[in-house]
mmCIF file of C-alpha atoms and ligand atoms in Angstrom:
data_model
loop_
_atom_site.group_PDB
_atom_site.id
_atom_site.type_symbol
_atom_site.label_atom_id
_atom_site.label_comp_id
_atom_site.label_asym_id
_atom_site.label_seq_id
_atom_site.Cartn_x
_atom_site.Cartn_y
_atom_site.Cartn_z
ATOM 1 C CA UNK A 1 -4.516 -10.343 34.093
ATOM 2 C CA UNK A 2 -7.877 -8.529 33.702
ATOM 3 C CA UNK A 3 -11.209 -10.375 33.861
ATOM 4 C CA UNK A 4 -13.382 -10.950 30.781
ATOM 5 C CA UNK A 5 -15.985 -8.254 31.367
ATOM 6 C CA UNK A 6 -13.230 -5.699 31.983
ATOM 7 C CA UNK A 7 -13.048 -5.258 28.204
ATOM 8 C CA UNK A 8 -16.273 -3.238 28.518
ATOM 9 C CA UNK A 9 -14.190 -0.438 30.080
ATOM 10 C CA UNK A 10 -13.277 0.351 26.471
ATOM 11 C CA UNK A 11 -15.919 2.778 25.298
ATOM 12 C CA UNK A 12 -16.093 1.378 21.767
ATOM 13 C CA UNK A 13 -17.728 -1.740 23.234
ATOM 14 C CA UNK A 14 -20.526 -0.114 25.249
ATOM 15 C CA UNK A 15 -23.721 1.325 23.731
ATOM 16 C CA UNK A 16 -24.084 -1.686 21.421
ATOM 17 C CA UNK A 17 -27.630 -0.482 20.680
ATOM 18 C CA UNK A 18 -26.005 2.252 18.562
ATOM 19 C CA UNK A 19 -25.908 -0.228 15.683
ATOM 20 C CA UNK A 20 -29.686 -0.620 15.705
ATOM 21 C CA UNK A 21 -30.170 3.145 16.140
ATOM 22 C CA UNK A 22 -27.967 3.681 13.103
ATOM 23 C CA UNK A 23 -29.896 1.135 11.036
ATOM 24 C CA UNK A 24 -33.165 2.833 12.005
ATOM 25 C CA UNK A 25 -31.782 6.257 11.032
ATOM 26 C CA UNK A 26 -30.713 4.888 7.648
ATOM 27 C CA UNK A 27 -34.142 3.310 7.074
ATOM 28 C CA UNK A 28 -32.618 -0.193 7.112
ATOM 29 C CA UNK A 29 -34.196 -1.617 10.270
ATOM 30 C CA UNK A 30 -37.473 -2.574 8.638
ATOM 31 C CA UNK A 31 -35.877 -3.904 5.434
ATOM 32 C CA UNK A 32 -36.141 -7.641 4.910
ATOM 33 C CA UNK A 33 -32.707 -7.672 3.253
ATOM 34 C CA UNK A 34 -29.601 -5.572 3.848
ATOM 35 C CA UNK A 35 -26.669 -5.535 1.428
ATOM 36 C CA UNK A 36 -23.585 -6.307 3.587
ATOM 37 C CA UNK A 37 -21.507 -3.749 1.678
ATOM 38 C CA UNK A 38 -23.905 -0.998 2.741
ATOM 39 C CA UNK A 39 -23.221 -1.830 6.419
ATOM 40 C CA UNK A 40 -19.504 -1.100 6.223
ATOM 41 C CA UNK A 41 -19.710 2.345 7.833
ATOM 42 C CA UNK A 42 -21.872 0.963 10.623
ATOM 43 C CA UNK A 43 -20.371 -2.396 11.542
ATOM 44 C CA UNK A 44 -16.609 -1.920 11.164
ATOM 45 C CA UNK A 45 -14.342 -1.444 14.201
ATOM 46 C CA UNK A 46 -11.047 -1.618 12.312
ATOM 47 C CA UNK A 47 -9.267 1.108 10.343
ATOM 48 C CA UNK A 48 -9.907 2.030 6.712
ATOM 49 C CA UNK A 49 -13.075 -0.077 6.309
ATOM 50 C CA UNK A 50 -13.309 -1.824 2.945
ATOM 51 C CA UNK A 51 -9.699 -1.291 1.924
ATOM 52 C CA UNK A 52 -8.441 -3.520 4.787
ATOM 53 C CA UNK A 53 -10.935 -6.234 3.803
ATOM 54 C CA UNK A 54 -9.932 -6.035 0.144
ATOM 55 C CA UNK A 55 -6.320 -6.576 1.270
ATOM 56 C CA UNK A 56 -7.414 -9.730 3.164
ATOM 57 C CA UNK A 57 -9.161 -11.106 0.072
ATOM 58 C CA UNK A 58 -6.084 -10.456 -2.067
ATOM 59 C CA UNK A 59 -3.577 -11.875 0.445
ATOM 60 C CA UNK A 60 -5.616 -15.050 0.968
ATOM 61 C CA UNK A 61 -6.630 -15.405 -2.698
ATOM 62 C CA UNK A 62 -10.092 -16.350 -1.506
ATOM 63 C CA UNK A 63 -12.462 -18.412 -3.622
ATOM 64 C CA UNK A 64 -15.682 -20.313 -2.979
ATOM 65 C CA UNK A 65 -13.895 -23.406 -1.645
ATOM 66 C CA UNK A 66 -11.884 -21.368 0.909
ATOM 67 C CA UNK A 67 -12.408 -21.553 4.660
ATOM 68 C CA UNK A 68 -11.611 -18.555 6.861
ATOM 69 C CA UNK A 69 -11.552 -17.964 10.616
ATOM 70 C CA UNK A 70 -12.108 -14.349 11.741
ATOM 71 C CA UNK A 71 -10.848 -13.990 15.326
ATOM 72 C CA UNK A 72 -12.516 -11.172 17.296
ATOM 73 C CA UNK A 73 -15.051 -10.634 14.557
ATOM 74 C CA UNK A 74 -16.938 -7.827 16.327
ATOM 75 C CA UNK A 75 -20.220 -7.027 14.573
ATOM 76 C CA UNK A 76 -19.242 -9.438 11.788
ATOM 77 C CA UNK A 77 -18.665 -6.961 8.970
ATOM 78 C CA UNK A 78 -15.352 -8.436 7.823
ATOM 79 C CA UNK A 79 -16.691 -12.008 7.840
ATOM 80 C CA UNK A 80 -19.799 -11.021 5.863
ATOM 81 C CA UNK A 81 -17.871 -9.144 3.193
ATOM 82 C CA UNK A 82 -15.304 -11.920 2.793
ATOM 83 C CA UNK A 83 -18.114 -14.421 2.218
ATOM 84 C CA UNK A 84 -20.261 -12.092 0.130
ATOM 85 C CA UNK A 85 -17.332 -11.276 -2.190
ATOM 86 C CA UNK A 86 -15.747 -14.694 -2.620
ATOM 87 C CA UNK A 87 -18.511 -17.072 -1.396
ATOM 88 C CA UNK A 88 -15.966 -18.584 1.024
ATOM 89 C CA UNK A 89 -17.146 -20.125 4.309
ATOM 90 C CA UNK A 90 -16.239 -17.897 7.256
ATOM 91 C CA UNK A 91 -16.344 -18.685 10.968
ATOM 92 C CA UNK A 92 -16.672 -15.512 13.026
ATOM 93 C CA UNK A 93 -15.450 -15.855 16.621
ATOM 94 C CA UNK A 94 -16.377 -13.057 19.035
ATOM 95 C CA UNK A 95 -15.714 -12.776 22.783
ATOM 96 C CA UNK A 96 -18.481 -10.384 23.856
ATOM 97 C CA UNK A 97 -21.920 -11.980 23.924
ATOM 98 C CA UNK A 98 -23.946 -8.827 23.087
ATOM 99 C CA UNK A 99 -21.699 -7.992 20.122
ATOM 100 C CA UNK A 100 -21.822 -11.628 18.956
ATOM 101 C CA UNK A 101 -25.655 -11.579 19.065
ATOM 102 C CA UNK A 102 -25.816 -8.339 17.083
ATOM 103 C CA UNK A 103 -23.416 -9.840 14.523
ATOM 104 C CA UNK A 104 -25.638 -12.916 14.120
ATOM 105 C CA UNK A 105 -28.693 -10.691 13.657
ATOM 106 C CA UNK A 106 -26.932 -8.638 10.950
ATOM 107 C CA UNK A 107 -25.758 -11.782 9.131
ATOM 108 C CA UNK A 108 -29.355 -13.045 8.975
ATOM 109 C CA UNK A 109 -30.489 -9.655 7.662
ATOM 110 C CA UNK A 110 -27.839 -9.998 4.923
ATOM 111 C CA UNK A 111 -29.004 -13.563 4.194
ATOM 112 C CA UNK A 112 -25.486 -14.888 4.673
ATOM 113 C CA UNK A 113 -26.131 -17.418 7.439
ATOM 114 C CA UNK A 114 -25.263 -20.306 5.120
ATOM 115 C CA UNK A 115 -21.768 -18.919 4.577
ATOM 116 C CA UNK A 116 -21.010 -17.097 7.833
ATOM 117 C CA UNK A 117 -21.123 -19.041 11.072
ATOM 118 C CA UNK A 118 -20.971 -17.109 14.360
ATOM 119 C CA UNK A 119 -19.368 -18.585 17.462
ATOM 120 C CA UNK A 120 -19.171 -16.860 20.827
ATOM 121 C CA UNK A 121 -16.055 -17.431 22.930
ATOM 122 C CA UNK A 122 -12.473 -16.607 23.823
ATOM 123 C CA UNK A 123 -9.826 -17.746 21.328
ATOM 124 C CA UNK A 124 -7.471 -18.566 24.217
ATOM 125 C CA UNK A 125 -9.817 -20.914 26.074
ATOM 126 C CA UNK A 126 -12.383 -22.141 23.535
ATOM 127 C CA UNK A 127 -12.358 -25.794 22.486
ATOM 128 C CA UNK A 128 -10.896 -25.434 18.971
ATOM 129 C CA UNK A 129 -13.184 -28.201 17.648
ATOM 130 C CA UNK A 130 -16.066 -25.720 18.005
ATOM 131 C CA UNK A 131 -14.551 -23.626 15.216
ATOM 132 C CA UNK A 132 -15.616 -24.985 11.836
ATOM 133 C CA UNK A 133 -13.866 -28.276 11.210
ATOM 134 C CA UNK A 134 -11.361 -27.785 14.040
ATOM 135 C CA UNK A 135 -7.583 -28.120 13.836
ATOM 136 C CA UNK A 136 -5.848 -27.500 10.444
ATOM 137 C CA UNK A 137 -9.215 -26.733 8.846
ATOM 138 C CA UNK A 138 -8.760 -23.142 7.686
ATOM 139 C CA UNK A 139 -7.081 -21.700 4.581
ATOM 140 C CA UNK A 140 -6.947 -18.292 6.238
ATOM 141 C CA UNK A 141 -7.047 -16.750 9.718
ATOM 142 C CA UNK A 142 -7.829 -13.039 9.840
ATOM 143 C CA UNK A 143 -7.892 -10.774 12.862
ATOM 144 C CA UNK A 144 -8.311 -7.011 12.631
ATOM 145 C CA UNK A 145 -7.435 -4.937 15.717
ATOM 146 C CA UNK A 146 -8.021 -7.720 18.225
ATOM 147 C CA UNK A 147 -4.619 -9.058 19.285
ATOM 148 C CA UNK A 148 -3.862 -5.808 21.137
ATOM 149 C CA UNK A 149 -6.389 -7.020 23.752
ATOM 150 C CA UNK A 150 -4.565 -10.324 24.288
ATOM 151 C CA UNK A 151 -1.206 -10.116 26.041
ATOM 152 C CA UNK A 152 -0.207 -13.781 25.700
ATOM 153 C CA UNK A 153 0.839 -13.516 22.041
ATOM 154 C CA UNK A 154 2.683 -16.838 22.031
ATOM 155 C CA UNK A 155 -0.402 -18.904 23.040
ATOM 156 C CA UNK A 156 -2.534 -16.839 20.662
ATOM 157 C CA UNK A 157 -0.239 -17.316 17.667
ATOM 158 C CA UNK A 158 0.179 -21.011 18.423
ATOM 159 C CA UNK A 159 -3.631 -21.359 18.284
ATOM 160 C CA UNK A 160 -3.672 -19.506 14.951
ATOM 161 C CA UNK A 161 -0.975 -21.815 13.563
ATOM 162 C CA UNK A 162 -2.907 -24.875 14.772
ATOM 163 C CA UNK A 163 -6.120 -23.737 13.065
ATOM 164 C CA UNK A 164 -4.430 -23.209 9.685
ATOM 165 C CA UNK A 165 -3.747 -25.795 7.015
ATOM 166 C CA UNK A 166 -0.029 -26.044 6.115
ATOM 167 C CA UNK A 167 0.633 -23.124 3.759
ATOM 168 C CA UNK A 168 -2.453 -21.251 5.056
ATOM 169 C CA UNK A 169 -2.354 -17.461 5.445
ATOM 170 C CA UNK A 170 -2.426 -15.399 8.632
ATOM 171 C CA UNK A 171 -3.557 -11.771 8.180
ATOM 172 C CA UNK A 172 -3.430 -9.570 11.268
ATOM 173 C CA UNK A 173 -3.769 -5.832 11.878
ATOM 174 C CA UNK A 174 -2.559 -4.846 15.326
ATOM 175 C CA UNK A 175 -0.753 -2.384 17.575
ATOM 176 C CA UNK A 176 2.890 -2.686 18.578
ATOM 177 C CA UNK A 177 5.429 -0.782 20.637
ATOM 178 C CA UNK A 178 7.808 1.403 18.563
ATOM 179 C CA UNK A 179 9.552 3.015 21.525
ATOM 180 C CA UNK A 180 9.003 2.813 25.307
ATOM 181 C CA UNK A 181 5.649 4.191 26.450
ATOM 182 C CA UNK A 182 5.353 6.915 29.094
ATOM 183 C CA UNK A 183 3.434 6.112 32.311
ATOM 184 C CA UNK A 184 0.460 8.113 30.993
ATOM 185 C CA UNK A 185 0.501 6.137 27.750
ATOM 186 C CA UNK A 186 0.576 2.797 29.593
ATOM 187 C CA UNK A 187 -2.406 4.002 31.660
ATOM 188 C CA UNK A 188 -4.319 5.193 28.596
ATOM 189 C CA UNK A 189 -3.560 1.991 26.665
ATOM 190 C CA UNK A 190 -4.885 0.002 29.604
ATOM 191 C CA UNK A 191 -7.918 2.103 30.535
ATOM 192 C CA UNK A 192 -9.032 3.556 27.202
ATOM 193 C CA UNK A 193 -7.981 0.866 24.733
ATOM 194 C CA UNK A 194 -7.732 -2.240 26.945
ATOM 195 C CA UNK A 195 -4.299 -2.985 25.480
ATOM 196 C CA UNK A 196 -1.536 -4.600 27.514
ATOM 197 C CA UNK A 197 2.078 -5.663 27.055
ATOM 198 C CA UNK A 198 2.330 -4.596 23.403
ATOM 199 C CA UNK A 199 5.366 -6.276 21.822
ATOM 200 C CA UNK A 200 8.105 -4.536 19.866
ATOM 201 C CA UNK A 201 8.589 -5.391 16.181
ATOM 202 C CA UNK A 202 11.397 -7.855 16.978
ATOM 203 C CA UNK A 203 9.432 -9.509 19.781
ATOM 204 C CA UNK A 204 6.401 -9.875 17.504
ATOM 205 C CA UNK A 205 8.451 -11.477 14.736
ATOM 206 C CA UNK A 206 10.127 -13.883 17.134
ATOM 207 C CA UNK A 207 6.701 -14.931 18.565
ATOM 208 C CA UNK A 208 5.508 -15.551 14.987
ATOM 209 C CA UNK A 209 8.553 -17.633 14.108
ATOM 210 C CA UNK A 210 8.416 -19.636 17.341
ATOM 211 C CA UNK A 211 4.711 -20.354 16.718
ATOM 212 C CA UNK A 212 5.411 -21.904 13.316
ATOM 213 C CA UNK A 213 5.019 -19.033 10.834
ATOM 214 C CA UNK A 214 7.359 -18.162 7.983
ATOM 215 C CA UNK A 215 7.408 -15.746 5.002
ATOM 216 C CA UNK A 216 6.555 -13.051 7.553
ATOM 217 C CA UNK A 217 5.684 -9.581 6.235
ATOM 218 C CA UNK A 218 5.631 -6.878 8.930
ATOM 219 C CA UNK A 219 4.168 -3.825 7.189
ATOM 220 C CA UNK A 220 4.274 -0.684 9.288
ATOM 221 C CA UNK A 221 0.975 1.233 9.178
ATOM 222 C CA UNK A 222 1.754 3.891 11.792
ATOM 223 C CA UNK A 223 1.732 6.967 9.536
ATOM 224 C CA UNK A 224 -1.368 5.870 7.631
ATOM 225 C CA UNK A 225 -3.291 5.022 10.803
ATOM 226 C CA UNK A 226 -2.181 8.181 12.620
ATOM 227 C CA UNK A 227 -3.780 10.266 9.876
ATOM 228 C CA UNK A 228 -6.855 8.012 9.881
ATOM 229 C CA UNK A 229 -7.484 8.286 13.653
ATOM 230 C CA UNK A 230 -6.821 12.045 13.673
ATOM 231 C CA UNK A 231 -9.298 12.596 10.836
ATOM 232 C CA UNK A 232 -11.805 10.324 12.592
ATOM 233 C CA UNK A 233 -11.886 12.706 15.573
ATOM 234 C CA UNK A 234 -12.368 15.771 13.353
ATOM 235 C CA UNK A 235 -15.157 14.107 11.384
ATOM 236 C CA UNK A 236 -16.870 12.875 14.542
ATOM 237 C CA UNK A 237 -16.793 16.329 16.155
ATOM 238 C CA UNK A 238 -18.097 18.033 13.027
ATOM 239 C CA UNK A 239 -21.016 15.550 12.861
ATOM 240 C CA UNK A 240 -21.857 15.980 16.562
ATOM 241 C CA UNK A 241 -25.414 17.242 16.248
ATOM 242 C CA UNK A 242 -26.381 14.644 13.649
ATOM 243 C CA UNK A 243 -24.831 11.888 15.801
ATOM 244 C CA UNK A 244 -26.533 13.111 18.981
ATOM 245 C CA UNK A 245 -29.923 13.257 17.266
ATOM 246 C CA UNK A 246 -29.611 9.518 16.635
ATOM 247 C CA UNK A 247 -27.651 8.245 19.633
ATOM 248 C CA UNK A 248 -27.856 10.922 22.360
ATOM 249 C CA UNK A 249 -25.146 12.912 24.125
ATOM 250 C CA UNK A 250 -23.801 10.202 26.526
ATOM 251 C CA UNK A 251 -22.942 7.897 23.601
ATOM 252 C CA UNK A 252 -21.350 10.808 21.737
ATOM 253 C CA UNK A 253 -19.181 11.770 24.721
ATOM 254 C CA UNK A 254 -18.220 8.199 25.400
ATOM 255 C CA UNK A 255 -17.064 7.524 21.816
ATOM 256 C CA UNK A 256 -15.379 10.932 21.597
ATOM 257 C CA UNK A 257 -13.303 10.052 24.662
ATOM 258 C CA UNK A 258 -12.207 6.815 23.000
ATOM 259 C CA UNK A 259 -11.431 8.372 19.595
ATOM 260 C CA UNK A 260 -9.427 11.213 21.204
ATOM 261 C CA UNK A 261 -7.430 8.818 23.386
ATOM 262 C CA UNK A 262 -6.438 6.709 20.347
ATOM 263 C CA UNK A 263 -5.525 9.790 18.275
ATOM 264 C CA UNK A 264 -3.343 11.089 21.130
ATOM 265 C CA UNK A 265 -1.546 7.747 21.467
ATOM 266 C CA UNK A 266 -0.799 7.460 17.736
ATOM 267 C CA UNK A 267 0.231 11.115 17.455
ATOM 268 C CA UNK A 268 2.908 10.612 20.146
ATOM 269 C CA UNK A 269 4.505 7.981 17.835
ATOM 270 C CA UNK A 270 5.453 5.358 20.457
ATOM 271 C CA UNK A 271 2.364 3.396 19.524
ATOM 272 C CA UNK A 272 2.726 1.692 16.170
ATOM 273 C CA UNK A 273 0.301 0.031 13.803
ATOM 274 C CA UNK A 274 1.141 -3.063 11.787
ATOM 275 C CA UNK A 275 -0.291 -5.340 9.122
ATOM 276 C CA UNK A 276 1.215 -8.829 9.397
ATOM 277 C CA UNK A 277 0.883 -11.388 6.639
ATOM 278 C CA UNK A 278 2.525 -14.765 7.246
ATOM 279 C CA UNK A 279 2.295 -18.388 6.150
ATOM 280 C CA UNK A 280 1.768 -21.463 8.335
ATOM 281 C CA UNK A 281 4.392 -24.202 7.936
HETATM 282 C C1 SAM B 301 -11.617 -3.440 17.775
HETATM 283 S S1 SAM B 301 -12.746 -4.781 17.726
HETATM 284 C C2 SAM B 301 -12.537 -5.311 16.051
HETATM 285 C C3 SAM B 301 -13.701 -6.112 15.555
HETATM 286 C C4 SAM B 301 -13.590 -6.607 14.128
HETATM 287 N N1 SAM B 301 -12.376 -7.373 13.917
HETATM 288 C C5 SAM B 301 -13.667 -5.471 13.133
HETATM 289 O O1 SAM B 301 -12.693 -5.287 12.406
HETATM 290 O O2 SAM B 301 -14.674 -4.764 13.072
HETATM 291 C C6 SAM B 301 -11.964 -6.123 18.638
HETATM 292 C C7 SAM B 301 -12.902 -7.297 18.930
HETATM 293 O O3 SAM B 301 -12.132 -8.407 19.422
HETATM 294 C C8 SAM B 301 -12.892 -9.093 20.397
HETATM 295 N N2 SAM B 301 -11.982 -9.895 21.244
HETATM 296 C C9 SAM B 301 -11.089 -9.429 22.148
HETATM 297 N N3 SAM B 301 -10.451 -10.439 22.754
HETATM 298 C C10 SAM B 301 -10.941 -11.586 22.221
HETATM 299 C C11 SAM B 301 -10.688 -12.970 22.457
HETATM 300 N N4 SAM B 301 -9.811 -13.349 23.403
HETATM 301 N N5 SAM B 301 -11.361 -13.903 21.739
HETATM 302 C C12 SAM B 301 -12.273 -13.502 20.796
HETATM 303 N N6 SAM B 301 -12.570 -12.200 20.539
HETATM 304 C C13 SAM B 301 -11.912 -11.252 21.238
HETATM 305 C C14 SAM B 301 -13.576 -7.952 21.145
HETATM 306 O O4 SAM B 301 -14.670 -8.402 21.899
HETATM 307 C C15 SAM B 301 -13.950 -7.002 20.002
HETATM 308 O O5 SAM B 301 -15.225 -7.237 19.490
#
């Protein structure tokens, strides 16, 4: 099993200062207040930005009394928009310290610190009492493009089930294995994406059931996401000079490598994308 800091081999997680560079370029760095919706292009590391978050709000039927746990919250964009839109209380758990600190800074800039609480730690090892009100406290658990980094799905899903109230909603976007990967794909998944031991559809569903979930929806997103990641490369390449003016060539090349690796994996069709919505018993 890889060590914690190994996740930094994935090029999306280096050059964290790119967020501040981007804010400066957009004239937002000096502002006393930033509208969280205006950060969506900057702070999101999942696919299809706002539309994924709108799907979370609808699936969880969020309102001001709701409590949500966002696992692997990254720069905190999802958590902020959930709370901004519905006034729910969101706990944002993030593994990487530098990303967690940037997320906290952005939440303060958006004046959402009363609704969004940031916690730094690993979902597999953290004392669950540190997350909001602890066990069976949350109406919803959301996690967008995080589980692919965690090979022990059973322990992970059992933690999710434990954190949810009975009848609470799990909303996950993740990768899965549609057909056996080639050796090169396994290597790329490991080195470029930091993804290991991706389950098949049937394995995923049986982990969910064994962890105490029912009413499981397994919505395949492969075609949609393949187009999304292919277009992301084209857009990134066509904006090269603008991007390099703000962030420099090394950051451009590093992100390009990551975006191309993901597009290649999806285009080969063994890698699948899924949106899972399930209920805790
Ligand atoms: C692709 S990013 C997605 C971030 C965020 N969900 C979003 O949609 O923008 C995955 C995030 O999961 C975090 N992560 C990975 N393993 C984790 C773990 N065991 N516990 C908590 N966070 C984790 C990573 O540090 C990274 O920030």
